[in-house]
């Protein structure tokens, strides 16, 4: 029900824009987030946004470089990633919370997950 796109290979300092298309309007009414799994690590929080975009939360490692946004009319979530670093390399997942008001960094609060898209940043 969630499908990510926009991943790829980019040089350090470059930018990428990830998209997450939701097949259900029910899901897009929820708070949504981006997580990533870096090589050899557990899935970690990247950014989150409430259903109307009024609340956003960022991980310290992405604050100031990444921007989360959403277009509910298009059932789509975005992650604009700037000034990418090699340590940002990993698989990026979008997820939907069951609460519309949260922009939660807690993985366990997300019920729906996409399959992920690979982001590789070369040095």
mmCIF file of N, CA and C in Angstrom:
data_model
loop_
_atom_site.group_PDB
_atom_site.id
_atom_site.type_symbol
_atom_site.label_atom_id
_atom_site.label_comp_id
_atom_site.label_asym_id
_atom_site.label_seq_id
_atom_site.Cartn_x
_atom_site.Cartn_y
_atom_site.Cartn_z
ATOM 1 N N UNK A 1 0.800 -1.203 0.000
ATOM 2 C CA UNK A 1 0.000 0.000 0.000
ATOM 3 C C UNK A 1 0.844 1.269 0.000
ATOM 4 N N UNK A 2 2.151 1.116 0.281
ATOM 5 C CA UNK A 2 3.090 2.224 0.218
ATOM 6 C C UNK A 2 4.227 1.830 -0.707
ATOM 7 N N UNK A 3 4.587 2.700 -1.623
ATOM 8 C CA UNK A 3 5.650 2.387 -2.569
ATOM 9 C C UNK A 3 6.599 3.563 -2.695
ATOM 10 N N UNK A 4 7.865 3.333 -2.359
ATOM 11 C CA UNK A 4 8.878 4.360 -2.440
ATOM 12 C C UNK A 4 9.504 4.395 -3.830
ATOM 13 N N UNK A 5 10.003 5.567 -4.191
ATOM 14 C CA UNK A 5 10.759 5.731 -5.433
ATOM 15 C C UNK A 5 11.692 6.913 -5.269
ATOM 16 N N UNK A 6 12.635 7.039 -6.199
ATOM 17 C CA UNK A 6 13.530 8.182 -6.201
ATOM 18 C C UNK A 6 14.917 7.914 -5.674
ATOM 19 N N UNK A 7 15.159 6.706 -5.182
ATOM 20 C CA UNK A 7 16.490 6.381 -4.712
ATOM 21 C C UNK A 7 17.462 6.263 -5.873
ATOM 22 N N UNK A 8 18.745 6.175 -5.543
ATOM 23 C CA UNK A 8 19.750 6.028 -6.588
ATOM 24 C C UNK A 8 21.126 6.320 -6.061
ATOM 25 N N UNK A 9 22.051 6.541 -6.987
ATOM 26 C CA UNK A 9 23.447 6.812 -6.670
ATOM 27 C C UNK A 9 23.715 8.307 -6.871
ATOM 28 N N UNK A 10 24.338 8.918 -5.876
ATOM 29 C CA UNK A 10 24.643 10.343 -5.956
ATOM 30 C C UNK A 10 25.984 10.600 -5.279
ATOM 31 N N UNK A 11 26.676 11.607 -5.716
ATOM 32 C CA UNK A 11 27.942 11.961 -5.084
ATOM 33 C C UNK A 11 27.702 12.739 -3.800
ATOM 34 N N UNK A 12 28.670 12.666 -2.920
ATOM 35 C CA UNK A 12 28.586 13.429 -1.673
ATOM 36 C C UNK A 12 28.376 14.910 -1.989
ATOM 37 N N UNK A 13 27.482 15.518 -1.208
ATOM 38 C CA UNK A 13 27.118 16.915 -1.453
ATOM 39 C C UNK A 13 25.937 17.089 -2.374
ATOM 40 N N UNK A 14 25.527 16.011 -3.010
ATOM 41 C CA UNK A 14 24.414 16.065 -3.946
ATOM 42 C C UNK A 14 23.070 15.946 -3.253
ATOM 43 N N UNK A 15 22.022 15.871 -4.078
ATOM 44 C CA UNK A 15 20.654 15.840 -3.566
ATOM 45 C C UNK A 15 19.850 14.734 -4.229
ATOM 46 N N UNK A 16 18.854 14.264 -3.502
ATOM 47 C CA UNK A 16 17.871 13.331 -4.026
ATOM 48 C C UNK A 16 16.525 13.674 -3.428
ATOM 49 N N UNK A 17 15.478 13.342 -4.166
ATOM 50 C CA UNK A 17 14.133 13.511 -3.644
ATOM 51 C C UNK A 17 13.422 12.166 -3.691
ATOM 52 N N UNK A 18 13.067 11.652 -2.538
ATOM 53 C CA UNK A 18 12.326 10.400 -2.455
ATOM 54 C C UNK A 18 10.828 10.690 -2.437
ATOM 55 N N UNK A 19 10.079 9.786 -3.034
ATOM 56 C CA UNK A 19 8.623 9.867 -3.007
ATOM 57 C C UNK A 19 8.059 8.577 -2.454
ATOM 58 N N UNK A 20 6.898 8.678 -1.856
ATOM 59 C CA UNK A 20 6.195 7.510 -1.331
ATOM 60 C C UNK A 20 4.736 7.659 -1.724
ATOM 61 N N UNK A 21 4.287 6.780 -2.601
ATOM 62 C CA UNK A 21 2.906 6.822 -3.072
ATOM 63 C C UNK A 21 2.059 5.869 -2.248
ATOM 64 N N UNK A 22 0.955 6.379 -1.735
ATOM 65 C CA UNK A 22 0.025 5.562 -0.956
ATOM 66 C C UNK A 22 -1.146 5.165 -1.832
ATOM 67 N N UNK A 23 -1.474 3.893 -1.801
ATOM 68 C CA UNK A 23 -2.560 3.405 -2.654
ATOM 69 C C UNK A 23 -3.918 3.640 -2.027
ATOM 70 N N UNK A 24 -3.926 3.960 -0.748
ATOM 71 C CA UNK A 24 -5.185 4.139 -0.040
ATOM 72 C C UNK A 24 -5.275 5.540 0.547
ATOM 73 N N UNK A 25 -6.408 6.176 0.356
ATOM 74 C CA UNK A 25 -6.581 7.502 0.948
ATOM 75 C C UNK A 25 -6.682 7.413 2.469
ATOM 76 N N UNK A 26 -7.010 6.243 2.979
ATOM 77 C CA UNK A 26 -7.051 6.068 4.434
ATOM 78 C C UNK A 26 -5.663 6.232 5.027
ATOM 79 N N UNK A 27 -4.684 5.654 4.367
ATOM 80 C CA UNK A 27 -3.317 5.721 4.869
ATOM 81 C C UNK A 27 -2.792 7.140 4.819
ATOM 82 N N UNK A 28 -3.089 7.857 3.751
ATOM 83 C CA UNK A 28 -2.530 9.194 3.604
ATOM 84 C C UNK A 28 -3.122 10.136 4.631
ATOM 85 N N UNK A 29 -4.198 9.743 5.302
ATOM 86 C CA UNK A 29 -4.777 10.576 6.351
ATOM 87 C C UNK A 29 -4.025 10.441 7.669
ATOM 88 N N UNK A 30 -3.079 9.540 7.726
ATOM 89 C CA UNK A 30 -2.320 9.314 8.950
ATOM 90 C C UNK A 30 -1.055 10.163 8.994
ATOM 91 N N UNK A 31 -0.470 10.222 10.166
ATOM 92 C CA UNK A 31 0.892 10.705 10.255
ATOM 93 C C UNK A 31 1.801 9.749 9.494
ATOM 94 N N UNK A 32 2.860 10.276 8.902
ATOM 95 C CA UNK A 32 3.740 9.445 8.101
ATOM 96 C C UNK A 32 5.191 9.768 8.411
ATOM 97 N N UNK A 33 6.054 8.820 8.096
ATOM 98 C CA UNK A 33 7.453 9.022 8.402
ATOM 99 C C UNK A 33 8.371 8.331 7.423
ATOM 100 N N UNK A 34 9.635 8.704 7.510
ATOM 101 C CA UNK A 34 10.718 8.052 6.768
ATOM 102 C C UNK A 34 11.686 7.444 7.782
ATOM 103 N N UNK A 35 12.092 6.234 7.488
ATOM 104 C CA UNK A 35 13.106 5.540 8.264
ATOM 105 C C UNK A 35 14.166 5.037 7.288
ATOM 106 N N UNK A 36 15.298 4.636 7.825
ATOM 107 C CA UNK A 36 16.341 4.073 6.967
ATOM 108 C C UNK A 36 17.093 2.985 7.708
ATOM 109 N N UNK A 37 17.596 2.054 6.934
ATOM 110 C CA UNK A 37 18.453 1.020 7.491
ATOM 111 C C UNK A 37 19.823 1.173 6.862
ATOM 112 N N UNK A 38 20.739 1.641 7.667
ATOM 113 C CA UNK A 38 22.114 1.782 7.215
ATOM 114 C C UNK A 38 22.783 0.413 7.265
ATOM 115 N N UNK A 39 23.841 0.197 6.502
ATOM 116 C CA UNK A 39 24.497 -1.113 6.472
ATOM 117 C C UNK A 39 24.881 -1.592 7.867
ATOM 118 N N UNK A 40 24.424 -2.773 8.216
ATOM 119 C CA UNK A 40 24.797 -3.382 9.486
ATOM 120 C C UNK A 40 24.105 -2.808 10.705
ATOM 121 N N UNK A 41 23.052 -2.032 10.495
ATOM 122 C CA UNK A 41 22.372 -1.423 11.639
ATOM 123 C C UNK A 41 20.879 -1.717 11.593
ATOM 124 N N UNK A 42 20.213 -1.370 12.687
ATOM 125 C CA UNK A 42 18.760 -1.486 12.739
ATOM 126 C C UNK A 42 18.125 -0.308 11.997
ATOM 127 N N UNK A 43 16.856 -0.476 11.677
ATOM 128 C CA UNK A 43 16.126 0.607 11.035
ATOM 129 C C UNK A 43 16.038 1.799 11.986
ATOM 130 N N UNK A 44 16.358 2.986 11.479
ATOM 131 C CA UNK A 44 16.361 4.171 12.332
ATOM 132 C C UNK A 44 15.478 5.271 11.760
ATOM 133 N N UNK A 45 15.062 6.131 12.642
ATOM 134 C CA UNK A 45 14.170 7.228 12.290
ATOM 135 C C UNK A 45 14.915 8.296 11.497
ATOM 136 N N UNK A 46 14.227 8.856 10.487
ATOM 137 C CA UNK A 46 14.776 9.942 9.690
ATOM 138 C C UNK A 46 13.954 11.218 9.874
ATOM 139 N N UNK A 47 12.649 11.128 9.600
ATOM 140 C CA UNK A 47 11.777 12.309 9.687
ATOM 141 C C UNK A 47 10.333 11.847 9.714
ATOM 142 N N UNK A 48 9.454 12.690 10.252
ATOM 143 C CA UNK A 48 8.036 12.363 10.312
ATOM 144 C C UNK A 48 7.208 13.628 10.169
ATOM 145 N N UNK A 49 5.950 13.431 9.765
ATOM 146 C CA UNK A 49 5.057 14.571 9.528
ATOM 147 C C UNK A 49 3.637 14.160 9.889
ATOM 148 N N UNK A 50 2.901 15.065 10.516
ATOM 149 C CA UNK A 50 1.509 14.789 10.850
ATOM 150 C C UNK A 50 0.653 14.851 9.587
ATOM 151 N N UNK A 51 -0.603 14.452 9.704
ATOM 152 C CA UNK A 51 -1.424 14.283 8.514
ATOM 153 C C UNK A 51 -1.623 15.579 7.734
ATOM 154 N N UNK A 52 -1.636 16.714 8.416
ATOM 155 C CA UNK A 52 -1.862 17.986 7.721
ATOM 156 C C UNK A 52 -0.577 18.788 7.535
ATOM 157 N N UNK A 53 0.557 18.179 7.889
ATOM 158 C CA UNK A 53 1.838 18.856 7.727
ATOM 159 C C UNK A 53 2.151 19.868 8.796
ATOM 160 N N UNK A 54 1.286 19.985 9.787
ATOM 161 C CA UNK A 54 1.486 21.005 10.806
ATOM 162 C C UNK A 54 2.575 20.681 11.810
ATOM 163 N N UNK A 55 2.933 19.442 11.879
ATOM 164 C CA UNK A 55 3.958 19.007 12.834
ATOM 165 C C UNK A 55 4.972 18.149 12.110
ATOM 166 N N UNK A 56 6.250 18.455 12.285
ATOM 167 C CA UNK A 56 7.325 17.650 11.724
ATOM 168 C C UNK A 56 8.358 17.362 12.800
ATOM 169 N N UNK A 57 9.022 16.235 12.627
ATOM 170 C CA UNK A 57 10.083 15.815 13.538
ATOM 171 C C UNK A 57 11.227 15.283 12.705
ATOM 172 N N UNK A 58 12.458 15.590 13.124
ATOM 173 C CA UNK A 58 13.637 15.126 12.406
ATOM 174 C C UNK A 58 14.624 14.485 13.363
ATOM 175 N N UNK A 59 15.344 13.520 12.848
ATOM 176 C CA UNK A 59 16.488 12.992 13.577
ATOM 177 C C UNK A 59 17.590 14.045 13.586
ATOM 178 N N UNK A 60 18.399 14.038 14.619
ATOM 179 C CA UNK A 60 19.484 15.017 14.711
ATOM 180 C C UNK A 60 20.418 14.928 13.495
ATOM 181 N N UNK A 61 20.606 13.716 12.993
ATOM 182 C CA UNK A 61 21.550 13.512 11.891
ATOM 183 C C UNK A 61 21.041 14.062 10.560
ATOM 184 N N UNK A 62 19.731 14.321 10.478
ATOM 185 C CA UNK A 62 19.168 14.794 9.206
ATOM 186 C C UNK A 62 18.626 16.218 9.284
ATOM 187 N N UNK A 63 18.525 16.736 10.468
ATOM 188 C CA UNK A 63 17.964 18.079 10.655
ATOM 189 C C UNK A 63 18.815 19.120 9.922
ATOM 190 N N UNK A 64 18.146 19.981 9.157
ATOM 191 C CA UNK A 64 18.856 21.004 8.404
ATOM 192 C C UNK A 64 19.294 20.571 7.015
ATOM 193 N N UNK A 65 19.285 19.260 6.754
ATOM 194 C CA UNK A 65 19.671 18.751 5.428
ATOM 195 C C UNK A 65 18.490 18.116 4.712
ATOM 196 N N UNK A 66 17.608 17.466 5.461
ATOM 197 C CA UNK A 66 16.455 16.763 4.882
ATOM 198 C C UNK A 66 15.178 17.541 5.200
ATOM 199 N N UNK A 67 14.221 17.469 4.274
ATOM 200 C CA UNK A 67 12.923 18.093 4.478
ATOM 201 C C UNK A 67 11.822 17.111 4.106
ATOM 202 N N UNK A 68 10.926 16.866 5.044
ATOM 203 C CA UNK A 68 9.787 15.990 4.786
ATOM 204 C C UNK A 68 8.578 16.852 4.437
ATOM 205 N N UNK A 69 7.795 16.385 3.480
ATOM 206 C CA UNK A 69 6.589 17.105 3.095
ATOM 207 C C UNK A 69 5.588 16.094 2.547
ATOM 208 N N UNK A 70 4.379 16.551 2.316
ATOM 209 C CA UNK A 70 3.358 15.647 1.794
ATOM 210 C C UNK A 70 2.362 16.430 0.954
ATOM 211 N N UNK A 71 1.780 15.734 -0.005
ATOM 212 C CA UNK A 71 0.715 16.294 -0.827
ATOM 213 C C UNK A 71 -0.446 15.312 -0.729
ATOM 214 N N UNK A 72 -1.363 15.594 0.158
ATOM 215 C CA UNK A 72 -2.452 14.652 0.394
ATOM 216 C C UNK A 72 -3.371 14.517 -0.825
ATOM 217 N N UNK A 73 -3.457 15.551 -1.634
ATOM 218 C CA UNK A 73 -4.280 15.461 -2.847
ATOM 219 C C UNK A 73 -3.711 14.440 -3.826
ATOM 220 N N UNK A 74 -2.403 14.220 -3.747
ATOM 221 C CA UNK A 74 -1.738 13.242 -4.617
ATOM 222 C C UNK A 74 -1.405 11.956 -3.880
ATOM 223 N N UNK A 75 -1.837 11.845 -2.621
ATOM 224 C CA UNK A 75 -1.543 10.644 -1.823
ATOM 225 C C UNK A 75 -0.045 10.347 -1.787
ATOM 226 N N UNK A 76 0.769 11.370 -1.644
ATOM 227 C CA UNK A 76 2.211 11.191 -1.766
ATOM 228 C C UNK A 76 2.962 11.908 -0.645
ATOM 229 N N UNK A 77 3.960 11.212 -0.142
ATOM 230 C CA UNK A 77 4.892 11.723 0.854
ATOM 231 C C UNK A 77 6.235 11.928 0.181
ATOM 232 N N UNK A 78 6.975 12.958 0.613
ATOM 233 C CA UNK A 78 8.268 13.261 0.009
ATOM 234 C C UNK A 78 9.357 13.380 1.076
ATOM 235 N N UNK A 79 10.580 13.161 0.630
ATOM 236 C CA UNK A 79 11.745 13.459 1.453
ATOM 237 C C UNK A 79 12.791 14.091 0.552
ATOM 238 N N UNK A 80 13.013 15.381 0.745
ATOM 239 C CA UNK A 80 14.049 16.097 0.008
ATOM 240 C C UNK A 80 15.334 15.986 0.812
ATOM 241 N N UNK A 81 16.366 15.428 0.181
ATOM 242 C CA UNK A 81 17.629 15.199 0.869
ATOM 243 C C UNK A 81 18.713 16.016 0.192
ATOM 244 N N UNK A 82 19.315 16.930 0.928
ATOM 245 C CA UNK A 82 20.375 17.787 0.412
ATOM 246 C C UNK A 82 21.667 17.547 1.169
ATOM 247 N N UNK A 83 22.769 17.975 0.549
ATOM 248 C CA UNK A 83 24.090 17.822 1.167
ATOM 249 C C UNK A 83 24.297 16.393 1.671
ATOM 250 N N UNK A 84 24.036 15.444 0.811
ATOM 251 C CA UNK A 84 24.130 14.035 1.199
ATOM 252 C C UNK A 84 25.558 13.637 1.512
ATOM 253 N N UNK A 85 25.680 12.727 2.471
ATOM 254 C CA UNK A 85 26.975 12.251 2.930
ATOM 255 C C UNK A 85 27.055 10.745 2.720
ATOM 256 N N UNK A 86 28.258 10.198 2.601
ATOM 257 C CA UNK A 86 28.367 8.737 2.445
ATOM 258 C C UNK A 86 27.673 7.977 3.570
ATOM 259 N N UNK A 87 27.648 8.531 4.757
ATOM 260 C CA UNK A 87 26.993 7.844 5.881
ATOM 261 C C UNK A 87 25.473 7.856 5.791
ATOM 262 N N UNK A 88 24.909 8.534 4.793
ATOM 263 C CA UNK A 88 23.471 8.469 4.538
ATOM 264 C C UNK A 88 23.108 7.257 3.676
ATOM 265 N N UNK A 89 24.092 6.533 3.208
ATOM 266 C CA UNK A 89 23.838 5.358 2.361
ATOM 267 C C UNK A 89 23.040 4.308 3.105
ATOM 268 N N UNK A 90 21.973 3.841 2.484
ATOM 269 C CA UNK A 90 21.145 2.812 3.088
ATOM 270 C C UNK A 90 19.845 2.644 2.336
ATOM 271 N N UNK A 91 18.978 1.830 2.898
ATOM 272 C CA UNK A 91 17.646 1.619 2.335
ATOM 273 C C UNK A 91 16.663 2.514 3.093
ATOM 274 N N UNK A 92 15.895 3.267 2.352
ATOM 275 C CA UNK A 92 14.965 4.231 2.940
ATOM 276 C C UNK A 92 13.535 3.717 2.789
ATOM 277 N N UNK A 93 12.803 3.762 3.899
ATOM 278 C CA UNK A 93 11.437 3.251 3.951
ATOM 279 C C UNK A 93 10.471 4.362 4.343
ATOM 280 N N UNK A 94 9.311 4.367 3.737
ATOM 281 C CA UNK A 94 8.251 5.232 4.242
ATOM 282 C C UNK A 94 7.285 4.372 5.058
ATOM 283 N N UNK A 95 6.585 5.026 5.969
ATOM 284 C CA UNK A 95 5.686 4.319 6.865
ATOM 285 C C UNK A 95 4.527 5.218 7.255
ATOM 286 N N UNK A 96 3.407 4.572 7.579
ATOM 287 C CA UNK A 96 2.219 5.306 8.002
ATOM 288 C C UNK A 96 1.858 4.935 9.429
ATOM 289 N N UNK A 97 1.688 5.929 10.244
ATOM 290 C CA UNK A 97 1.260 5.771 11.629
ATOM 291 C C UNK A 97 -0.248 5.530 11.632
ATOM 292 N N UNK A 98 -0.790 5.100 12.727
ATOM 293 C CA UNK A 98 -2.234 4.940 12.827
ATOM 294 C C UNK A 98 -2.898 6.180 13.407
ATOM 295 N N UNK A 99 -2.094 7.135 13.832
ATOM 296 C CA UNK A 99 -2.622 8.375 14.381
ATOM 297 C C UNK A 99 -2.375 9.511 13.402
ATOM 298 N N UNK A 100 -3.350 10.353 13.141
ATOM 299 C CA UNK A 100 -3.137 11.468 12.216
ATOM 300 C C UNK A 100 -2.334 12.614 12.801
ATOM 301 N N UNK A 101 -2.309 12.703 14.124
ATOM 302 C CA UNK A 101 -1.757 13.901 14.751
ATOM 303 C C UNK A 101 -0.278 13.796 15.094
ATOM 304 N N UNK A 102 0.230 12.576 15.103
ATOM 305 C CA UNK A 102 1.620 12.386 15.513
ATOM 306 C C UNK A 102 2.583 12.623 14.367
ATOM 307 N N UNK A 103 3.765 13.022 14.728
ATOM 308 C CA UNK A 103 4.926 13.008 13.832
ATOM 309 C C UNK A 103 5.987 12.285 14.644
ATOM 310 N N UNK A 104 5.766 11.002 14.819
ATOM 311 C CA UNK A 104 6.505 10.226 15.806
ATOM 312 C C UNK A 104 7.822 9.672 15.293
ATOM 313 N N UNK A 105 8.855 9.694 16.130
ATOM 314 C CA UNK A 105 10.124 9.054 15.771
ATOM 315 C C UNK A 105 10.189 7.574 16.180
ATOM 316 N N UNK A 106 9.105 7.071 16.753
ATOM 317 C CA UNK A 106 9.122 5.719 17.299
ATOM 318 C C UNK A 106 8.670 4.705 16.267
ATOM 319 N N UNK A 107 9.515 3.813 15.894
ATOM 320 C CA UNK A 107 9.236 2.832 14.847
ATOM 321 C C UNK A 107 8.009 1.989 15.169
ATOM 322 N N UNK A 108 7.821 1.645 16.433
ATOM 323 C CA UNK A 108 6.740 0.735 16.820
ATOM 324 C C UNK A 108 5.358 1.365 16.654
ATOM 325 N N UNK A 109 5.291 2.661 16.434
ATOM 326 C CA UNK A 109 3.997 3.317 16.267
ATOM 327 C C UNK A 109 3.526 3.346 14.811
ATOM 328 N N UNK A 110 4.334 2.786 13.921
ATOM 329 C CA UNK A 110 3.988 2.773 12.503
ATOM 330 C C UNK A 110 3.484 1.390 12.118
ATOM 331 N N UNK A 111 2.353 1.387 11.450
ATOM 332 C CA UNK A 111 1.706 0.117 11.117
ATOM 333 C C UNK A 111 1.992 -0.319 9.693
ATOM 334 N N UNK A 112 2.022 0.607 8.747
ATOM 335 C CA UNK A 112 2.175 0.270 7.338
ATOM 336 C C UNK A 112 3.563 0.703 6.861
ATOM 337 N N UNK A 113 4.178 -0.168 6.074
ATOM 338 C CA UNK A 113 5.544 0.073 5.608
ATOM 339 C C UNK A 113 5.657 -0.201 4.126
ATOM 340 N N UNK A 114 6.508 0.587 3.466
ATOM 341 C CA UNK A 114 6.857 0.281 2.093
ATOM 342 C C UNK A 114 7.993 -0.715 2.034
ATOM 343 N N UNK A 115 8.402 -1.074 0.813
ATOM 344 C CA UNK A 115 9.456 -2.065 0.607
ATOM 345 C C UNK A 115 10.848 -1.459 0.642
ATOM 346 N N UNK A 116 10.942 -0.149 0.517
ATOM 347 C CA UNK A 116 12.231 0.505 0.609
ATOM 348 C C UNK A 116 12.829 0.852 -0.738
ATOM 349 N N UNK A 117 13.675 1.877 -0.723
ATOM 350 C CA UNK A 117 14.409 2.283 -1.918
ATOM 351 C C UNK A 117 15.851 2.561 -1.519
ATOM 352 N N UNK A 118 16.786 2.099 -2.333
ATOM 353 C CA UNK A 118 18.204 2.209 -2.004
ATOM 354 C C UNK A 118 18.730 3.599 -2.335
ATOM 355 N N UNK A 119 19.453 4.173 -1.390
ATOM 356 C CA UNK A 119 20.170 5.428 -1.592
ATOM 357 C C UNK A 119 21.651 5.152 -1.362
ATOM 358 N N UNK A 120 22.479 5.475 -2.341
ATOM 359 C CA UNK A 120 23.912 5.270 -2.225
ATOM 360 C C UNK A 120 24.612 6.591 -2.486
ATOM 361 N N UNK A 121 25.431 7.015 -1.529
ATOM 362 C CA UNK A 121 26.162 8.270 -1.647
ATOM 363 C C UNK A 121 27.644 7.939 -1.736
ATOM 364 N N UNK A 122 28.250 8.301 -2.828
ATOM 365 C CA UNK A 122 29.676 8.008 -3.028
ATOM 366 C C UNK A 122 30.526 9.189 -2.561
ATOM 367 N N UNK A 123 31.710 8.871 -2.080
ATOM 368 C CA UNK A 123 32.606 9.920 -1.564
ATOM 369 C C UNK A 123 33.482 10.483 -2.662
#
